[in-house]
Amino acid sequence: MADEEDDIILSELPDDELTLQMHDDLYDGLKEEIEEAVGILLERGWTPYDILTKALVAGMTVVGNDFRDGILFVPEVLLAANAMKGGMAILKPLLVETGAPRMGKMVIGTVKGDIHDIGKNLVSMMMEGAGFEVLDLGINNSVDAYLEALESEQPDILGMSALLTTTMPYMKVVIDTLIEQGKRDDYIVLVGGAPLNEEFGKAIGADAYCRDAAVAVETAKEFVARKHNQMATG
Ligand code: B1M
């Protein structure tokens, strides 16, 4: 018997219904449908940023709430994450190719013990779109992995992401190691992830906590400009 879903022709839905349908399709882990819908919204003139925030991230919030409430479980959330990544892969080149001048360089990674990478990937994409050069270290990064990358890349910014209350303290381990080695002031340290807040960012000695990818871009621009001004004035 044909499923109700089979009758839906995405391209015939108006924008508001299409975004709601995308939330449902993300929830159901339907990667192909998400990719098709992203294409449709692009054709309709939506900006990549609006598609990311209003269709994909908003849909993922519903998934997150039901995961928290025990309605969805890891396998389903993995499928949703996979569908989200399908949509993000289409948007990435569009966000990145803005022709913006180079703003600075960032090394970013999710901390040790943590495999969540969607938010971090979004931050990387948005930073690249804003003209930053980004080296993405991926997930589950030890202090050594961060330090090696800082040493070889000499970025302006170190970005760290953590999505678990059990892994966020590891950010302090990284920052404390930088302090011990006398390297803390060489980098702007920005942190982010759903369980963090401004207080936590301050407490661990980061320069700033970034609520979302857009805030990360604005904060990075502000700190890099400040750093360049300081260098210019000696
Ligand atoms: Co996990 N998970 N998960 N999970 N997961 C959460 C985080 C959780 C809040 C769900 C819940 O209970 N409501 C919960 C954590 C609870 C807690 O610690 N307090 C949780 C749990 C418990 C777990 C497991 C332990 C579950 C288990 O195994 N029993 C397990 C842990 C695995 C591990 O890491 N060791 C686990 C596993 C997984 C999956 C693998 C199934 C999957 C990850 C897939 C992937 O990432 N490839 C997954 C997912 C998808 C989620 C939720 C549902 C969604 C996260 C997400 O992608 N959000 C999440 C629920 C939630 O967050 N509400 C949840 C969308 C993303 C765009 O937002 O990541 O917040 P976010 O990023 C934002 C900002 O935070 C900020 O900007 C981003 C873009 O705007 N930001 C930064 C993030 N990083 C930044 C870095 C910066 C700046 C800004 O640096 C400069």
mmCIF file of C-alpha atoms and ligand atoms in Angstrom:
data_model
loop_
_atom_site.group_PDB
_atom_site.id
_atom_site.type_symbol
_atom_site.label_atom_id
_atom_site.label_comp_id
_atom_site.label_asym_id
_atom_site.label_seq_id
_atom_site.Cartn_x
_atom_site.Cartn_y
_atom_site.Cartn_z
ATOM 1 C CA MET A 1 0.000 0.000 0.000
ATOM 2 C CA ALA A 2 1.295 3.424 -0.920
ATOM 3 C CA ASP A 3 2.491 5.470 2.021
ATOM 4 C CA GLU A 4 1.054 8.952 2.441
ATOM 5 C CA GLU A 5 4.626 10.265 2.066
ATOM 6 C CA ASP A 6 4.799 8.847 -1.480
ATOM 7 C CA ASP A 7 2.097 11.257 -2.629
ATOM 8 C CA ILE A 8 3.958 14.385 -1.577
ATOM 9 C CA ILE A 9 5.633 16.220 -4.439
ATOM 10 C CA LEU A 10 8.139 18.488 -2.739
ATOM 11 C CA SER A 11 8.413 20.930 -5.620
ATOM 12 C CA GLU A 12 4.672 21.627 -5.454
ATOM 13 C CA LEU A 13 4.696 22.678 -1.798
ATOM 14 C CA PRO A 14 4.786 26.385 -0.921
ATOM 15 C CA ASP A 15 7.854 27.505 1.051
ATOM 16 C CA ASP A 16 6.320 27.287 4.538
ATOM 17 C CA GLU A 17 4.932 23.783 3.945
ATOM 18 C CA LEU A 18 8.165 22.677 2.318
ATOM 19 C CA THR A 19 10.249 23.719 5.333
ATOM 20 C CA LEU A 20 7.830 21.888 7.654
ATOM 21 C CA GLN A 21 8.062 18.847 5.381
ATOM 22 C CA MET A 22 11.855 19.117 5.616
ATOM 23 C CA HIS A 23 11.616 19.041 9.410
ATOM 24 C CA ASP A 24 9.573 15.807 9.082
ATOM 25 C CA ASP A 25 11.971 14.331 6.517
ATOM 26 C CA LEU A 26 14.955 15.168 8.693
ATOM 27 C CA TYR A 27 13.193 13.537 11.614
ATOM 28 C CA ASP A 28 12.668 10.431 9.474
ATOM 29 C CA GLY A 29 16.268 10.487 8.233
ATOM 30 C CA LEU A 30 15.271 10.854 4.575
ATOM 31 C CA LYS A 31 18.514 12.103 3.078
ATOM 32 C CA GLU A 32 17.442 12.118 -0.586
ATOM 33 C CA GLU A 33 14.302 14.115 0.192
ATOM 34 C CA ILE A 34 16.347 16.624 2.194
ATOM 35 C CA GLU A 35 18.800 17.013 -0.673
ATOM 36 C CA GLU A 36 15.955 17.493 -3.151
ATOM 37 C CA ALA A 37 14.247 20.076 -0.934
ATOM 38 C CA VAL A 38 17.487 22.028 -0.433
ATOM 39 C CA GLY A 39 17.802 22.189 -4.233
ATOM 40 C CA ILE A 40 14.225 23.422 -4.560
ATOM 41 C CA LEU A 41 14.700 26.197 -1.981
ATOM 42 C CA LEU A 42 17.914 27.280 -3.692
ATOM 43 C CA GLU A 43 16.069 27.464 -7.018
ATOM 44 C CA ARG A 44 13.419 29.587 -5.320
ATOM 45 C CA GLY A 45 16.090 32.080 -4.314
ATOM 46 C CA TRP A 46 16.557 31.188 -0.648
ATOM 47 C CA THR A 47 19.983 32.050 0.694
ATOM 48 C CA PRO A 48 22.128 29.101 1.820
ATOM 49 C CA TYR A 49 22.161 30.612 5.335
ATOM 50 C CA ASP A 50 18.354 30.729 5.551
ATOM 51 C CA ILE A 51 18.098 27.142 4.351
ATOM 52 C CA LEU A 52 20.645 26.083 6.960
ATOM 53 C CA THR A 53 19.008 27.858 9.863
ATOM 54 C CA LYS A 54 15.291 27.776 9.037
ATOM 55 C CA ALA A 55 15.035 24.350 7.426
ATOM 56 C CA LEU A 56 17.945 22.206 8.633
ATOM 57 C CA VAL A 57 18.947 23.494 12.074
ATOM 58 C CA ALA A 58 15.323 24.108 13.073
ATOM 59 C CA GLY A 59 14.476 20.539 12.045
ATOM 60 C CA MET A 60 17.412 19.180 14.011
ATOM 61 C CA THR A 61 16.115 20.972 17.103
ATOM 62 C CA VAL A 62 12.944 18.877 16.948
ATOM 63 C CA VAL A 63 15.096 15.746 16.662
ATOM 64 C CA GLY A 64 17.167 16.910 19.657
ATOM 65 C CA ASN A 65 14.111 17.482 21.816
ATOM 66 C CA ASP A 66 12.682 14.043 21.097
ATOM 67 C CA PHE A 67 16.090 12.440 21.670
ATOM 68 C CA ARG A 68 16.231 14.167 25.054
ATOM 69 C CA ASP A 69 12.712 12.985 25.883
ATOM 70 C CA GLY A 70 13.463 9.369 24.996
ATOM 71 C CA ILE A 71 11.165 9.351 21.947
ATOM 72 C CA LEU A 72 14.037 8.954 19.476
ATOM 73 C CA PHE A 73 17.093 6.747 19.977
ATOM 74 C CA VAL A 74 20.678 6.771 18.696
ATOM 75 C CA PRO A 75 20.060 4.871 15.415
ATOM 76 C CA GLU A 76 17.249 7.245 14.420
ATOM 77 C CA VAL A 77 19.282 10.298 15.397
ATOM 78 C CA LEU A 78 22.190 8.997 13.326
ATOM 79 C CA LEU A 79 19.898 8.774 10.299
ATOM 80 C CA ALA A 80 18.677 12.310 10.937
ATOM 81 C CA ALA A 81 22.282 13.493 11.257
ATOM 82 C CA ASN A 82 23.115 11.768 7.975
ATOM 83 C CA ALA A 83 20.210 13.505 6.238
ATOM 84 C CA MET A 84 21.317 16.833 7.722
ATOM 85 C CA LYS A 85 24.837 16.274 6.428
ATOM 86 C CA GLY A 86 23.427 15.564 2.946
ATOM 87 C CA GLY A 87 21.783 18.989 2.942
ATOM 88 C CA MET A 88 24.851 20.679 4.406
ATOM 89 C CA ALA A 89 27.090 19.165 1.719
ATOM 90 C CA ILE A 90 25.046 20.950 -0.968
ATOM 91 C CA LEU A 91 25.192 24.258 0.890
ATOM 92 C CA LYS A 92 28.863 24.138 1.853
ATOM 93 C CA PRO A 93 30.378 25.277 -1.473
ATOM 94 C CA LEU A 94 27.794 28.044 -1.686
ATOM 95 C CA LEU A 95 28.591 29.325 1.782
ATOM 96 C CA VAL A 96 32.303 29.029 1.222
ATOM 97 C CA GLU A 97 32.548 30.660 -2.212
ATOM 98 C CA THR A 98 31.609 34.149 -1.207
ATOM 99 C CA GLY A 99 34.837 35.628 -2.504
ATOM 100 C CA ALA A 100 35.276 37.320 0.871
ATOM 101 C CA PRO A 101 38.838 38.485 1.584
ATOM 102 C CA ARG A 102 40.908 36.295 3.963
ATOM 103 C CA MET A 103 40.033 37.314 7.485
ATOM 104 C CA GLY A 104 42.300 35.040 9.489
ATOM 105 C CA LYS A 105 42.864 31.401 10.232
ATOM 106 C CA MET A 106 41.131 29.002 12.629
ATOM 107 C CA VAL A 107 41.885 25.487 13.821
ATOM 108 C CA ILE A 108 38.726 23.821 15.136
ATOM 109 C CA GLY A 109 37.799 20.414 16.488
ATOM 110 C CA THR A 110 35.415 18.563 18.769
ATOM 111 C CA VAL A 111 37.046 17.601 22.064
ATOM 112 C CA LYS A 112 38.199 14.190 23.238
ATOM 113 C CA GLY A 113 35.427 11.703 24.010
ATOM 114 C CA ASP A 114 32.903 13.562 21.886
ATOM 115 C CA ILE A 115 31.819 12.522 18.408
ATOM 116 C CA HIS A 116 29.197 15.219 17.730
ATOM 117 C CA ASP A 117 30.267 17.155 14.663
ATOM 118 C CA ILE A 118 27.262 18.756 12.992
ATOM 119 C CA GLY A 119 27.490 22.049 14.893
ATOM 120 C CA LYS A 120 31.254 22.219 14.487
ATOM 121 C CA ASN A 121 30.916 21.558 10.755
ATOM 122 C CA LEU A 122 28.391 24.362 10.531
ATOM 123 C CA VAL A 123 30.761 26.727 12.310
ATOM 124 C CA SER A 124 33.565 25.714 9.918
ATOM 125 C CA MET A 125 31.350 26.325 6.911
ATOM 126 C CA MET A 126 30.174 29.706 8.128
ATOM 127 C CA MET A 127 33.692 30.773 9.039
ATOM 128 C CA GLU A 128 34.942 29.777 5.590
ATOM 129 C CA GLY A 129 32.026 31.641 4.065
ATOM 130 C CA ALA A 130 33.071 34.737 5.995
ATOM 131 C CA GLY A 131 36.596 34.510 4.581
ATOM 132 C CA PHE A 132 38.458 32.617 7.308
ATOM 133 C CA GLU A 133 40.809 29.791 6.455
ATOM 134 C CA VAL A 134 39.723 26.793 8.521
ATOM 135 C CA LEU A 135 41.526 23.617 9.449
ATOM 136 C CA ASP A 136 38.948 21.178 10.782
ATOM 137 C CA LEU A 137 40.475 18.535 13.029
ATOM 138 C CA GLY A 138 37.281 16.486 13.181
ATOM 139 C CA ILE A 139 36.068 14.782 16.347
ATOM 140 C CA ASN A 140 37.563 13.266 19.512
ATOM 141 C CA ASN A 141 40.625 15.514 19.717
ATOM 142 C CA SER A 142 43.216 15.094 22.447
ATOM 143 C CA VAL A 143 45.287 17.967 23.828
ATOM 144 C CA ASP A 144 48.180 16.718 21.696
ATOM 145 C CA ALA A 145 46.095 16.829 18.525
ATOM 146 C CA TYR A 146 45.146 20.449 19.192
ATOM 147 C CA LEU A 147 48.709 21.441 20.117
ATOM 148 C CA GLU A 148 50.236 19.801 17.053
ATOM 149 C CA ALA A 149 47.785 21.595 14.778
ATOM 150 C CA LEU A 150 48.399 24.934 16.505
ATOM 151 C CA GLU A 151 52.127 24.462 16.144
ATOM 152 C CA SER A 152 52.018 23.540 12.465
ATOM 153 C CA GLU A 153 49.241 25.881 11.352
ATOM 154 C CA GLN A 154 49.884 28.942 13.528
ATOM 155 C CA PRO A 155 46.229 30.051 13.355
ATOM 156 C CA ASP A 156 44.767 33.205 14.883
ATOM 157 C CA ILE A 157 41.964 31.209 16.494
ATOM 158 C CA LEU A 158 41.544 27.913 18.284
ATOM 159 C CA GLY A 159 37.917 26.748 18.197
ATOM 160 C CA MET A 160 36.661 23.903 20.351
ATOM 161 C CA SER A 161 33.272 22.219 20.290
ATOM 162 C CA ALA A 162 31.652 19.961 22.922
ATOM 163 C CA LEU A 163 28.092 18.662 23.054
ATOM 164 C CA LEU A 164 28.245 16.618 26.223
ATOM 165 C CA THR A 165 28.383 17.810 29.817
ATOM 166 C CA THR A 166 30.926 15.035 30.340
ATOM 167 C CA THR A 167 33.280 16.258 27.593
ATOM 168 C CA MET A 168 33.044 20.045 27.964
ATOM 169 C CA PRO A 169 35.495 20.128 30.920
ATOM 170 C CA TYR A 170 38.151 18.856 28.504
ATOM 171 C CA MET A 171 38.266 22.328 26.980
ATOM 172 C CA LYS A 172 39.806 23.523 30.216
ATOM 173 C CA VAL A 173 42.437 20.797 29.985
ATOM 174 C CA VAL A 174 43.458 22.148 26.571
ATOM 175 C CA ILE A 175 43.503 25.776 27.756
ATOM 176 C CA ASP A 176 45.429 24.890 30.939
ATOM 177 C CA THR A 177 48.034 23.100 28.825
ATOM 178 C CA LEU A 178 48.395 26.193 26.644
ATOM 179 C CA ILE A 179 48.902 28.279 29.805
ATOM 180 C CA GLU A 180 51.484 25.816 31.185
ATOM 181 C CA GLN A 181 53.403 25.994 27.921
ATOM 182 C CA GLY A 182 53.242 29.803 27.836
ATOM 183 C CA LYS A 183 51.247 29.744 24.596
ATOM 184 C CA ARG A 184 47.822 30.840 25.766
ATOM 185 C CA ASP A 185 48.168 34.429 24.563
ATOM 186 C CA ASP A 186 49.257 33.316 21.101
ATOM 187 C CA TYR A 187 45.700 32.340 20.196
ATOM 188 C CA ILE A 188 42.147 33.575 20.426
ATOM 189 C CA VAL A 189 40.252 30.695 22.032
ATOM 190 C CA LEU A 190 36.574 30.406 21.098
ATOM 191 C CA VAL A 191 34.349 27.656 22.457
ATOM 192 C CA GLY A 192 30.857 26.456 21.633
ATOM 193 C CA GLY A 193 28.353 23.640 21.909
ATOM 194 C CA ALA A 194 24.819 23.208 23.222
ATOM 195 C CA PRO A 195 25.592 22.578 26.935
ATOM 196 C CA LEU A 196 28.014 25.520 27.266
ATOM 197 C CA ASN A 197 27.234 29.075 28.281
ATOM 198 C CA GLU A 198 29.042 32.355 28.716
ATOM 199 C CA GLU A 199 29.854 31.672 32.370
ATOM 200 C CA PHE A 200 31.461 28.372 31.501
ATOM 201 C CA GLY A 201 33.498 29.991 28.751
ATOM 202 C CA LYS A 202 34.825 32.565 31.215
ATOM 203 C CA ALA A 203 35.456 29.993 33.944
ATOM 204 C CA ILE A 204 37.687 27.846 31.745
ATOM 205 C CA GLY A 205 39.644 30.831 30.425
ATOM 206 C CA ALA A 206 38.340 30.976 26.862
ATOM 207 C CA ASP A 207 38.189 34.361 25.149
ATOM 208 C CA ALA A 208 34.545 33.864 24.277
ATOM 209 C CA TYR A 209 31.647 31.433 24.198
ATOM 210 C CA CYS A 210 29.776 31.388 20.876
ATOM 211 C CA ARG A 211 26.088 30.512 21.026
ATOM 212 C CA ASP A 212 25.853 29.590 17.361
ATOM 213 C CA ALA A 213 27.734 29.665 14.078
ATOM 214 C CA ALA A 214 26.696 33.227 13.232
ATOM 215 C CA VAL A 215 27.891 34.434 16.634
ATOM 216 C CA ALA A 216 31.136 32.501 16.120
ATOM 217 C CA VAL A 217 31.768 34.416 12.889
ATOM 218 C CA GLU A 218 31.000 37.803 14.451
ATOM 219 C CA THR A 219 33.090 37.049 17.539
ATOM 220 C CA ALA A 220 35.990 35.799 15.447
ATOM 221 C CA LYS A 221 35.928 38.942 13.282
ATOM 222 C CA GLU A 222 35.845 41.161 16.363
ATOM 223 C CA PHE A 223 38.741 39.413 18.115
ATOM 224 C CA VAL A 224 40.910 39.181 15.001
ATOM 225 C CA ALA A 225 40.367 42.895 14.301
ATOM 226 C CA ARG A 226 41.277 43.681 17.919
ATOM 227 C CA LYS A 227 44.427 41.548 17.650
ATOM 228 C CA HIS A 228 45.494 43.285 14.436
ATOM 229 C CA ASN A 229 44.874 46.711 15.991
ATOM 230 C CA GLN A 230 46.970 45.774 19.020
ATOM 231 C CA MET A 231 49.782 44.597 16.756
ATOM 232 C CA ALA A 232 49.581 47.802 14.730
ATOM 233 C CA THR A 233 49.765 50.031 17.811
ATOM 234 C CA GLY A 234 52.614 47.920 19.227
HETATM 235 CO CO1 B1M B 1 23.974 13.149 21.075
HETATM 236 N N1 B1M B 1 23.530 14.089 22.724
HETATM 237 N N2 B1M B 1 24.716 11.675 22.105
HETATM 238 N N3 B1M B 1 24.194 12.286 19.371
HETATM 239 N N4 B1M B 1 22.945 14.540 20.338
HETATM 240 C C1 B1M B 1 23.007 15.438 22.601
HETATM 241 C C2 B1M B 1 24.142 16.457 22.639
HETATM 242 C C3 B1M B 1 22.050 15.533 23.858
HETATM 243 C C4 B1M B 1 21.839 16.961 24.380
HETATM 244 C C5 B1M B 1 20.710 14.852 23.513
HETATM 245 C C6 B1M B 1 19.715 14.919 24.630
HETATM 246 O O1 B1M B 1 19.775 14.156 25.550
HETATM 247 N N5 B1M B 1 18.807 15.849 24.514
HETATM 248 C C7 B1M B 1 22.777 14.590 24.869
HETATM 249 C C8 B1M B 1 23.800 15.256 25.790
HETATM 250 C C9 B1M B 1 23.320 15.395 27.201
HETATM 251 C C10 B1M B 1 24.334 16.062 28.046
HETATM 252 O O2 B1M B 1 25.500 15.810 28.010
HETATM 253 N N6 B1M B 1 23.846 16.950 28.860
HETATM 254 C C11 B1M B 1 23.406 13.576 23.947
HETATM 255 C C12 B1M B 1 23.841 12.284 24.338
HETATM 256 C C13 B1M B 1 23.517 11.879 25.765
HETATM 257 C C14 B1M B 1 24.519 11.419 23.456
HETATM 258 C C15 B1M B 1 25.070 10.024 23.766
HETATM 259 C C16 B1M B 1 25.772 9.869 25.121
HETATM 260 C C17 B1M B 1 23.884 9.060 23.604
HETATM 261 C C18 B1M B 1 24.189 7.611 23.922
HETATM 262 O O3 B1M B 1 25.046 7.011 23.358
HETATM 263 N N7 B1M B 1 23.418 7.111 24.861
HETATM 264 C C19 B1M B 1 26.043 9.786 22.585
HETATM 265 C C20 B1M B 1 27.462 10.315 22.904
HETATM 266 C C21 B1M B 1 28.452 10.002 21.822
HETATM 267 C C22 B1M B 1 29.770 10.712 22.057
HETATM 268 O O4 B1M B 1 29.952 11.843 21.614
HETATM 269 N N8 B1M B 1 30.691 10.092 22.756
HETATM 270 C C23 B1M B 1 25.391 10.629 21.535
HETATM 271 C C24 B1M B 1 25.447 10.330 20.180
HETATM 272 C C25 B1M B 1 24.846 11.075 19.198
HETATM 273 C C26 B1M B 1 24.782 10.658 17.738
HETATM 274 C C27 B1M B 1 26.053 9.946 17.252
HETATM 275 C C28 B1M B 1 23.592 9.732 17.564
HETATM 276 C C29 B1M B 1 24.457 12.025 17.021
HETATM 277 C C30 B1M B 1 25.717 12.789 16.555
HETATM 278 C C31 B1M B 1 25.924 12.691 15.068
HETATM 279 C C32 B1M B 1 26.950 13.698 14.613
HETATM 280 O O5 B1M B 1 27.168 14.765 15.161
HETATM 281 N N9 B1M B 1 27.594 13.314 13.529
HETATM 282 C C33 B1M B 1 23.846 12.822 18.168
HETATM 283 C C34 B1M B 1 23.080 13.993 17.972
HETATM 284 C C35 B1M B 1 22.762 14.372 16.539
HETATM 285 C C36 B1M B 1 22.613 14.780 19.054
HETATM 286 C C37 B1M B 1 21.631 15.971 19.041
HETATM 287 C C38 B1M B 1 20.240 15.360 18.843
HETATM 288 C C39 B1M B 1 21.823 17.043 18.004
HETATM 289 C C40 B1M B 1 23.209 17.713 18.007
HETATM 290 C C41 B1M B 1 23.280 18.572 16.779
HETATM 291 O O6 B1M B 1 23.855 18.170 15.777
HETATM 292 N N10 B1M B 1 22.623 19.729 16.829
HETATM 293 C C42 B1M B 1 21.857 16.583 20.484
HETATM 294 C C43 B1M B 1 20.642 17.274 21.059
HETATM 295 C C44 B1M B 1 20.793 18.792 21.094
HETATM 296 O O7 B1M B 1 21.861 19.357 20.942
HETATM 297 N N11 B1M B 1 19.702 19.434 21.362
HETATM 298 C C45 B1M B 1 22.493 15.462 21.205
HETATM 299 C C46 B1M B 1 22.531 20.655 15.691
HETATM 300 C C47 B1M B 1 23.759 21.571 15.690
HETATM 301 C C48 B1M B 1 23.632 22.539 14.521
HETATM 302 O O8 B1M B 1 23.751 22.325 16.887
HETATM 303 O O9 B1M B 1 25.746 21.068 17.810
HETATM 304 O O10 B1M B 1 24.508 22.760 19.240
HETATM 305 P P1 B1M B 1 24.987 22.325 17.914
HETATM 306 O O11 B1M B 1 25.943 23.459 17.317
HETATM 307 C C49 B1M B 1 25.604 24.821 17.288
HETATM 308 C C50 B1M B 1 26.037 25.606 18.556
HETATM 309 O O12 B1M B 1 26.099 24.813 19.705
HETATM 310 C C51 B1M B 1 27.346 26.232 18.174
HETATM 311 O O13 B1M B 1 27.143 26.515 16.783
HETATM 312 C C52 B1M B 1 26.467 25.404 16.187
HETATM 313 C C53 B1M B 1 25.724 25.899 14.967
HETATM 314 O O14 B1M B 1 24.836 26.961 15.245
HETATM 315 N N12 B1M B 1 28.598 25.489 18.283
HETATM 316 C C54 B1M B 1 29.797 26.141 18.260
HETATM 317 C C55 B1M B 1 28.847 24.164 18.352
HETATM 318 N N13 B1M B 1 30.164 23.937 18.396
HETATM 319 C C56 B1M B 1 30.790 25.134 18.332
HETATM 320 C C57 B1M B 1 32.149 25.460 18.334
HETATM 321 C C58 B1M B 1 32.491 26.800 18.255
HETATM 322 C C59 B1M B 1 31.502 27.804 18.198
HETATM 323 C C60 B1M B 1 30.153 27.492 18.206
HETATM 324 O O15 B1M B 1 33.808 27.070 18.255
HETATM 325 C C61 B1M B 1 34.239 28.302 17.972
#
